[in-house]
PDB file of C-alpha atoms in Angstrom:
ATOM      1  CA  ASP A   1     -11.140  -3.553 -13.318  1.00 67.00           C
ATOM      2  CA  VAL A   2      -7.928  -3.417 -11.778  1.00 63.00           C
ATOM      3  CA  LYS A   3      -5.401  -1.569 -14.014  1.00 92.00           C
ATOM      4  CA  VAL A   4      -1.614  -1.828 -13.761  1.00 96.00           C
ATOM      5  CA  THR A   5       0.347   0.211 -16.116  1.00 96.00           C
ATOM      6  CA  GLN A   6       4.048   0.290 -16.959  1.00 97.00           C
ATOM      7  CA  SER A   7       5.906   3.123 -18.590  1.00 92.00           C
ATOM      8  CA  SER A   8       7.235   1.443 -21.514  1.00 93.00           C
ATOM      9  CA  ARG A   9       6.494  -1.852 -23.547  1.00 95.00           C
ATOM     10  CA  TYR A  10       9.973  -1.928 -25.010  1.00 96.00           C
ATOM     11  CA  LEU A  11      13.293  -0.398 -23.927  1.00 97.00           C
ATOM     12  CA  VAL A  12      16.550  -0.487 -25.280  1.00 98.00           C
ATOM     13  CA  LYS A  13      19.632   0.730 -23.262  1.00 97.00           C
ATOM     14  CA  ARG A  14      23.315   0.670 -23.238  1.00 97.00           C
ATOM     15  CA  THR A  15      25.548  -1.192 -20.606  1.00 98.00           C
ATOM     16  CA  GLY A  16      26.330   1.214 -17.673  1.00 97.00           C
ATOM     17  CA  GLU A  17      23.278   3.355 -18.170  1.00 97.00           C
ATOM     18  CA  LYS A  18      20.776   4.062 -15.180  1.00 97.00           C
ATOM     19  CA  VAL A  19      17.320   2.672 -16.063  1.00 97.00           C
ATOM     20  CA  PHE A  20      13.995   3.585 -14.597  1.00 97.00           C
ATOM     21  CA  LEU A  21      10.963   1.300 -14.987  1.00 98.00           C
ATOM     22  CA  GLU A  22       7.733   2.709 -13.580  1.00 97.00           C
ATOM     23  CA  CYS A  23       4.631   1.124 -12.613  1.00 97.00           C
ATOM     24  CA  VAL A  24       1.264   2.600 -11.504  1.00 97.00           C
ATOM     25  CA  GLN A  25      -1.899   0.910 -10.336  1.00 96.00           C
ATOM     26  CA  ASP A  26      -5.356   2.451  -9.901  1.00 95.00           C
ATOM     27  CA  MET A  27      -6.926   0.053  -7.408  1.00 89.00           C
ATOM     28  CA  ASP A  28      -5.467   1.475  -4.089  1.00 91.00           C
ATOM     29  CA  HIS A  29      -3.586  -1.816  -3.635  1.00 91.00           C
ATOM     30  CA  GLU A  30      -1.185  -1.852  -0.746  1.00 91.00           C
ATOM     31  CA  ASN A  31       1.296  -4.283  -2.110  1.00 93.00           C
ATOM     32  CA  MET A  32       3.184  -3.894  -5.268  1.00 96.00           C
ATOM     33  CA  PHE A  33       5.781  -6.198  -6.840  1.00 97.00           C
ATOM     34  CA  TRP A  34       8.618  -6.284  -9.383  1.00 98.00           C
ATOM     35  CA  TYR A  35       9.478  -9.501 -11.255  1.00 98.00           C
ATOM     36  CA  ARG A  36      11.613 -10.491 -14.068  1.00 97.00           C
ATOM     37  CA  GLN A  37      10.759 -13.324 -16.414  1.00 97.00           C
ATOM     38  CA  ASP A  38      13.182 -15.318 -18.384  1.00 95.00           C
ATOM     39  CA  PRO A  39      12.739 -18.560 -20.618  1.00 90.00           C
ATOM     40  CA  GLY A  40      13.195 -21.642 -18.409  1.00 86.00           C
ATOM     41  CA  LEU A  41      13.489 -19.526 -15.268  1.00 89.00           C
ATOM     42  CA  GLY A  42       9.917 -18.524 -14.791  1.00 89.00           C
ATOM     43  CA  LEU A  43       8.933 -15.405 -12.767  1.00 95.00           C
ATOM     44  CA  ARG A  44      11.413 -14.389 -10.269  1.00 95.00           C
ATOM     45  CA  LEU A  45      10.708 -11.710  -7.544  1.00 95.00           C
ATOM     46  CA  ILE A  46      13.086  -8.798  -7.490  1.00 97.00           C
ATOM     47  CA  TYR A  47      11.684  -6.433  -4.854  1.00 97.00           C
ATOM     48  CA  PHE A  48       8.149  -5.913  -3.225  1.00 94.00           C
ATOM     49  CA  SER A  49       6.569  -3.273  -1.287  1.00 95.00           C
ATOM     50  CA  TYR A  50       3.726  -3.612   1.169  1.00 91.00           C
ATOM     51  CA  ASP A  51       3.382   0.078   1.962  1.00 90.00           C
ATOM     52  CA  VAL A  52       4.601   3.623   0.870  1.00 92.00           C
ATOM     53  CA  LYS A  53       8.384   3.959   1.544  1.00 89.00           C
ATOM     54  CA  MET A  54       8.686   0.365   2.470  1.00 91.00           C
ATOM     55  CA  LYS A  55      10.399  -2.201   0.517  1.00 94.00           C
ATOM     56  CA  GLU A  56      11.683  -5.648   0.779  1.00 93.00           C
ATOM     57  CA  LYS A  57      14.047  -7.831  -1.182  1.00 95.00           C
ATOM     58  CA  GLY A  58      12.811 -10.563  -3.168  1.00 93.00           C
ATOM     59  CA  ASP A  59      14.873 -13.558  -4.484  1.00 91.00           C
ATOM     60  CA  ILE A  60      17.112 -11.567  -6.947  1.00 96.00           C
ATOM     61  CA  PRO A  61      17.558  -8.001  -5.801  1.00 97.00           C
ATOM     62  CA  GLU A  62      21.122  -7.779  -6.840  1.00 96.00           C
ATOM     63  CA  GLY A  63      21.806  -4.870  -9.269  1.00 96.00           C
ATOM     64  CA  TYR A  64      18.259  -3.371  -8.701  1.00 98.00           C
ATOM     65  CA  SER A  65      16.775  -0.851  -6.271  1.00 97.00           C
ATOM     66  CA  VAL A  66      13.161   0.489  -5.875  1.00 97.00           C
ATOM     67  CA  SER A  67      11.351   3.420  -4.825  1.00 97.00           C
ATOM     68  CA  ARG A  68       7.703   3.917  -3.488  1.00 96.00           C
ATOM     69  CA  GLU A  69       7.007   7.519  -2.745  1.00 95.00           C
ATOM     70  CA  LYS A  70       3.298   7.333  -3.486  1.00 96.00           C
ATOM     71  CA  LYS A  71       0.882   4.279  -2.905  1.00 95.00           C
ATOM     72  CA  GLU A  72       0.040   3.985  -6.613  1.00 96.00           C
ATOM     73  CA  ARG A  73       3.511   4.011  -7.950  1.00 97.00           C
ATOM     74  CA  PHE A  74       6.371   1.704  -7.543  1.00 97.00           C
ATOM     75  CA  SER A  75       9.773   2.287  -9.502  1.00 97.00           C
ATOM     76  CA  LEU A  76      12.425  -0.153 -10.383  1.00 98.00           C
ATOM     77  CA  ILE A  77      15.939   1.214 -10.916  1.00 98.00           C
ATOM     78  CA  LEU A  78      18.888  -0.465 -12.593  1.00 97.00           C
ATOM     79  CA  GLU A  79      21.622   1.552 -11.145  1.00 94.00           C
ATOM     80  CA  SER A  80      24.151   0.419 -13.941  1.00 97.00           C
ATOM     81  CA  ALA A  81      22.474  -1.909 -16.548  1.00 97.00           C
ATOM     82  CA  SER A  82      24.279  -4.968 -17.706  1.00 97.00           C
ATOM     83  CA  THR A  83      23.438  -7.349 -20.484  1.00 97.00           C
ATOM     84  CA  ASN A  84      22.582 -10.045 -18.150  1.00 97.00           C
ATOM     85  CA  GLN A  85      19.717  -7.772 -17.212  1.00 98.00           C
ATOM     86  CA  THR A  86      17.985  -8.140 -20.552  1.00 98.00           C
ATOM     87  CA  SER A  87      14.628  -9.532 -19.631  1.00 97.00           C
ATOM     88  CA  MET A  88      10.896  -9.062 -19.392  1.00 97.00           C
ATOM     89  CA  TYR A  89       9.987  -6.965 -16.409  1.00 98.00           C
ATOM     90  CA  LEU A  90       6.602  -7.371 -14.875  1.00 98.00           C
ATOM     91  CA  CYS A  91       4.987  -5.261 -12.237  1.00 98.00           C
ATOM     92  CA  ALA A  92       2.129  -6.445 -10.108  1.00 97.00           C
ATOM     93  CA  SER A  93      -0.248  -5.154  -7.375  1.00 95.00           C
ATOM     94  CA  SER A  94      -2.360  -6.893  -4.729  1.00 91.00           C
ATOM     95  CA  SER A  95      -4.431  -6.206  -1.824  1.00 84.00           C
ATOM     96  CA  PRO A  96      -4.191  -7.803   1.626  1.00 75.00           C
ATOM     97  CA  GLY A  97      -7.682  -9.027   1.755  1.00 68.00           C
ATOM     98  CA  PRO A  98     -10.185 -10.612   1.559  1.00 62.00           C
ATOM     99  CA  GLU A  99      -8.932 -12.267  -1.725  1.00 69.00           C
ATOM    100  CA  TYR A 100      -5.413 -11.927  -0.347  1.00 77.00           C
ATOM    101  CA  ASN A 101      -2.269 -12.413  -2.591  1.00 83.00           C
ATOM    102  CA  GLU A 102      -4.352 -12.073  -5.844  1.00 90.00           C
ATOM    103  CA  GLN A 103      -1.692 -10.383  -7.959  1.00 93.00           C
ATOM    104  CA  PHE A 104      -2.591  -8.424 -11.036  1.00 94.00           C
ATOM    105  CA  PHE A 105      -0.028  -7.844 -13.709  1.00 97.00           C
ATOM    106  CA  GLY A 106       0.863  -4.820 -15.920  1.00 97.00           C
ATOM    107  CA  PRO A 107       1.724  -5.474 -19.659  1.00 97.00           C
ATOM    108  CA  GLY A 108       5.332  -5.863 -19.042  1.00 97.00           C
ATOM    109  CA  THR A 109       8.385  -3.960 -20.181  1.00 97.00           C
ATOM    110  CA  ARG A 110      10.767  -5.923 -22.462  1.00 97.00           C
ATOM    111  CA  LEU A 111      14.269  -4.364 -21.757  1.00 98.00           C
ATOM    112  CA  THR A 112      17.210  -5.008 -23.908  1.00 98.00           C
ATOM    113  CA  VAL A 113      20.654  -4.008 -22.571  1.00 98.00           C
ATOM    114  CA  LEU A 114      23.339  -3.803 -25.425  1.00 97.00           C
TER     115      LEU A 114
ATOM    116  CA  GLN B   1      14.530 -25.056  -0.948  1.00 66.00           C
ATOM    117  CA  LYS B   2      10.740 -24.082  -1.147  1.00 66.00           C
ATOM    118  CA  GLU B   3       9.486 -24.653  -4.586  1.00 90.00           C
ATOM    119  CA  VAL B   4       6.356 -24.769  -6.743  1.00 94.00           C
ATOM    120  CA  GLU B   5       6.702 -27.296  -9.658  1.00 95.00           C
ATOM    121  CA  GLN B   6       4.921 -27.862 -12.795  1.00 95.00           C
ATOM    122  CA  ASN B   7       5.493 -30.064 -15.718  1.00 92.00           C
ATOM    123  CA  SER B   8       6.740 -27.808 -18.569  1.00 89.00           C
ATOM    124  CA  GLY B   9       4.743 -29.735 -21.285  1.00 90.00           C
ATOM    125  CA  PRO B  10       3.785 -29.110 -23.946  1.00 95.00           C
ATOM    126  CA  LEU B  11       0.395 -30.565 -22.896  1.00 96.00           C
ATOM    127  CA  SER B  12      -1.497 -31.349 -26.169  1.00 97.00           C
ATOM    128  CA  VAL B  13      -5.301 -32.007 -26.046  1.00 97.00           C
ATOM    129  CA  PRO B  14      -7.853 -32.107 -28.808  1.00 98.00           C
ATOM    130  CA  GLU B  15     -10.518 -29.279 -29.040  1.00 98.00           C
ATOM    131  CA  GLY B  16     -13.437 -30.104 -26.679  1.00 97.00           C
ATOM    132  CA  ALA B  17     -11.348 -32.392 -24.401  1.00 98.00           C
ATOM    133  CA  ILE B  18     -10.565 -31.754 -20.786  1.00 98.00           C
ATOM    134  CA  ALA B  19      -7.167 -30.445 -20.106  1.00 97.00           C
ATOM    135  CA  SER B  20      -5.701 -31.313 -16.681  1.00 97.00           C
ATOM    136  CA  LEU B  21      -2.741 -29.192 -15.382  1.00 98.00           C
ATOM    137  CA  ASN B  22      -0.865 -30.160 -12.282  1.00 97.00           C
ATOM    138  CA  CYS B  23       1.205 -28.385  -9.608  1.00 97.00           C
ATOM    139  CA  THR B  24       2.890 -29.511  -6.424  1.00 96.00           C
ATOM    140  CA  TYR B  25       4.357 -27.371  -3.741  1.00 94.00           C
ATOM    141  CA  SER B  26       6.737 -27.697  -0.944  1.00 91.00           C
ATOM    142  CA  ASP B  27       5.449 -25.844   1.899  1.00 83.00           C
ATOM    143  CA  ARG B  28       2.751 -27.390   4.162  1.00 82.00           C
ATOM    144  CA  VAL B  29       1.735 -24.185   5.726  1.00 84.00           C
ATOM    145  CA  SER B  30       0.683 -22.612   2.400  1.00 84.00           C
ATOM    146  CA  GLN B  31      -2.859 -20.938   2.253  1.00 85.00           C
ATOM    147  CA  SER B  32      -3.324 -19.312  -0.935  1.00 90.00           C
ATOM    148  CA  PHE B  33      -2.991 -20.965  -4.338  1.00 94.00           C
ATOM    149  CA  PHE B  34      -3.505 -19.414  -7.927  1.00 95.00           C
ATOM    150  CA  TRP B  35      -3.546 -20.190 -11.601  1.00 97.00           C
ATOM    151  CA  TYR B  36      -2.535 -17.632 -14.218  1.00 98.00           C
ATOM    152  CA  ARG B  37      -2.788 -17.925 -17.988  1.00 98.00           C
ATOM    153  CA  GLN B  38      -0.071 -16.171 -20.047  1.00 97.00           C
ATOM    154  CA  TYR B  39      -0.304 -15.979 -23.749  1.00 97.00           C
ATOM    155  CA  SER B  40       3.046 -15.653 -25.628  1.00 94.00           C
ATOM    156  CA  GLY B  41       4.350 -12.063 -25.364  1.00 92.00           C
ATOM    157  CA  LYS B  42       1.800 -11.038 -22.848  1.00 95.00           C
ATOM    158  CA  SER B  43       1.710 -10.755 -19.029  1.00 96.00           C
ATOM    159  CA  PRO B  44       0.057 -13.351 -16.656  1.00 97.00           C
ATOM    160  CA  GLU B  45      -3.653 -13.101 -16.286  1.00 96.00           C
ATOM    161  CA  LEU B  46      -5.273 -14.447 -13.017  1.00 95.00           C
ATOM    162  CA  ILE B  47      -7.933 -16.935 -13.906  1.00 96.00           C
ATOM    163  CA  MET B  48      -8.437 -18.907 -10.521  1.00 95.00           C
ATOM    164  CA  SER B  49      -7.705 -18.450  -6.939  1.00 94.00           C
ATOM    165  CA  ILE B  50      -8.448 -21.148  -4.276  1.00 94.00           C
ATOM    166  CA  TYR B  51      -7.873 -21.067  -0.599  1.00 91.00           C
ATOM    167  CA  SER B  52      -9.561 -24.164   0.867  1.00 92.00           C
ATOM    168  CA  ASN B  53      -9.311 -27.950   0.166  1.00 95.00           C
ATOM    169  CA  GLY B  54     -11.687 -29.290  -2.500  1.00 96.00           C
ATOM    170  CA  ASP B  55     -12.984 -27.971  -5.741  1.00 96.00           C
ATOM    171  CA  LYS B  56     -13.683 -24.411  -7.060  1.00 96.00           C
ATOM    172  CA  GLU B  57     -15.478 -24.083 -10.265  1.00 97.00           C
ATOM    173  CA  ASP B  58     -15.664 -20.952 -12.583  1.00 96.00           C
ATOM    174  CA  GLY B  59     -17.351 -21.572 -15.907  1.00 97.00           C
ATOM    175  CA  ARG B  60     -15.154 -24.064 -17.848  1.00 97.00           C
ATOM    176  CA  PHE B  61     -12.415 -23.908 -15.212  1.00 98.00           C
ATOM    177  CA  THR B  62     -12.193 -25.892 -11.835  1.00 98.00           C
ATOM    178  CA  ALA B  63      -9.261 -25.555  -9.464  1.00 97.00           C
ATOM    179  CA  GLN B  64      -8.705 -28.426  -7.107  1.00 97.00           C
ATOM    180  CA  LEU B  65      -6.762 -28.291  -3.947  1.00 96.00           C
ATOM    181  CA  ASN B  66      -5.382 -31.094  -1.721  1.00 95.00           C
ATOM    182  CA  LYS B  67      -3.110 -29.576   1.080  1.00 92.00           C
ATOM    183  CA  ALA B  68      -2.503 -32.853   2.592  1.00 93.00           C
ATOM    184  CA  SER B  69      -0.751 -34.017  -0.641  1.00 93.00           C
ATOM    185  CA  GLN B  70       0.476 -30.376  -1.440  1.00 94.00           C
ATOM    186  CA  TYR B  71      -1.108 -30.627  -4.773  1.00 94.00           C
ATOM    187  CA  VAL B  72      -3.111 -28.198  -6.684  1.00 97.00           C
ATOM    188  CA  SER B  73      -4.594 -28.801 -10.318  1.00 97.00           C
ATOM    189  CA  LEU B  74      -6.621 -26.964 -12.791  1.00 98.00           C
ATOM    190  CA  LEU B  75      -9.234 -28.514 -15.117  1.00 98.00           C
ATOM    191  CA  ILE B  76     -10.339 -26.863 -18.360  1.00 98.00           C
ATOM    192  CA  ARG B  77     -13.403 -28.550 -19.793  1.00 98.00           C
ATOM    193  CA  ASP B  78     -14.367 -28.123 -23.401  1.00 98.00           C
ATOM    194  CA  SER B  79     -10.867 -26.964 -24.234  1.00 98.00           C
ATOM    195  CA  GLN B  80     -10.795 -24.426 -27.110  1.00 97.00           C
ATOM    196  CA  PRO B  81      -7.840 -23.287 -29.375  1.00 97.00           C
ATOM    197  CA  SER B  82      -8.075 -19.962 -27.519  1.00 97.00           C
ATOM    198  CA  ASP B  83      -6.995 -21.782 -24.163  1.00 98.00           C
ATOM    199  CA  SER B  84      -3.632 -22.487 -25.708  1.00 98.00           C
ATOM    200  CA  ALA B  85      -1.146 -20.706 -23.566  1.00 98.00           C
ATOM    201  CA  THR B  86       1.195 -21.092 -20.554  1.00 97.00           C
ATOM    202  CA  TYR B  87      -0.468 -21.808 -17.309  1.00 98.00           C
ATOM    203  CA  LEU B  88       1.444 -20.659 -14.161  1.00 97.00           C
ATOM    204  CA  CYS B  89       0.736 -21.979 -10.701  1.00 97.00           C
ATOM    205  CA  ALA B  90       1.450 -19.716  -7.730  1.00 95.00           C
ATOM    206  CA  VAL B  91       1.659 -20.499  -4.233  1.00 93.00           C
ATOM    207  CA  ASP B  92       2.262 -18.572  -0.927  1.00 88.00           C
ATOM    208  CA  LEU B  93       5.254 -20.533   0.299  1.00 79.00           C
ATOM    209  CA  GLY B  94       4.857 -19.409   3.831  1.00 69.00           C
ATOM    210  CA  GLY B  95       5.638 -15.813   2.734  1.00 65.00           C
ATOM    211  CA  TYR B  96       3.312 -13.108   4.041  1.00 68.00           C
ATOM    212  CA  GLN B  97       1.636 -11.269   1.076  1.00 76.00           C
ATOM    213  CA  LYS B  98       3.923 -12.804  -1.605  1.00 84.00           C
ATOM    214  CA  VAL B  99       3.688 -15.822  -3.722  1.00 89.00           C
ATOM    215  CA  THR B 100       6.117 -18.111  -5.627  1.00 92.00           C
ATOM    216  CA  PHE B 101       5.472 -18.951  -9.279  1.00 94.00           C
ATOM    217  CA  GLY B 102       5.925 -22.283 -10.993  1.00 94.00           C
ATOM    218  CA  THR B 103       7.784 -22.187 -14.419  1.00 94.00           C
ATOM    219  CA  GLY B 104       4.560 -22.994 -16.085  1.00 95.00           C
ATOM    220  CA  THR B 105       2.946 -25.645 -18.300  1.00 97.00           C
ATOM    221  CA  LYS B 106       2.429 -25.127 -22.030  1.00 97.00           C
ATOM    222  CA  LEU B 107      -1.052 -26.200 -23.265  1.00 98.00           C
ATOM    223  CA  GLN B 108      -1.804 -26.759 -26.816  1.00 98.00           C
ATOM    224  CA  VAL B 109      -5.432 -27.394 -27.856  1.00 98.00           C
ATOM    225  CA  ILE B 110      -5.524 -28.958 -31.286  1.00 97.00           C
ATOM    226  CA  PRO B 111      -8.556 -27.926 -33.518  1.00 95.00           C
TER     227      PRO B 111
END
């Protein structure tokens, strides 16, 4: 079974703090993704990576950065957390083929910024 | 703007009935289509993927794809209360190796 794990299920941080969210997958997937999910807005792509040290901006990258130093690990960084970054953060991974674009999600991190 | 659209619901069906969930998308070149189930407070779980026009069946689930009409649907036969969840449609809107998600349809199966 594909397994995607995230470092925390719940996280509470203060405005201005630097926040690290970590994601690890054990299926040797090339592609990894970070989304945030908000009521009424659905899943929105923040960043994705299709290879080690490669990253591409998604639809809402502002205020976020990412790091992928190893194939299995993809980190999301909030450089200076703000209250509007309170959300559910979901990591996913996928393989380029043959069942390409099938994404498997981690359990999510619910981040609250006070 | 490229979009994936779903009716937010809730869609209420009695136990044992067929639930029909629909999704339209805006990009004619899309090649891969997915249905995810998401229980409240949990992360999305992949239940079906479909890449070719027509029907694809897996147990009680059938995905139907019509690329000409830019329409993908999910049928759930013999609906159970445990099927009550939000169902997300995802489509690759011409983007390589990434997909766009709809906002989901909430399904309620009434015992």
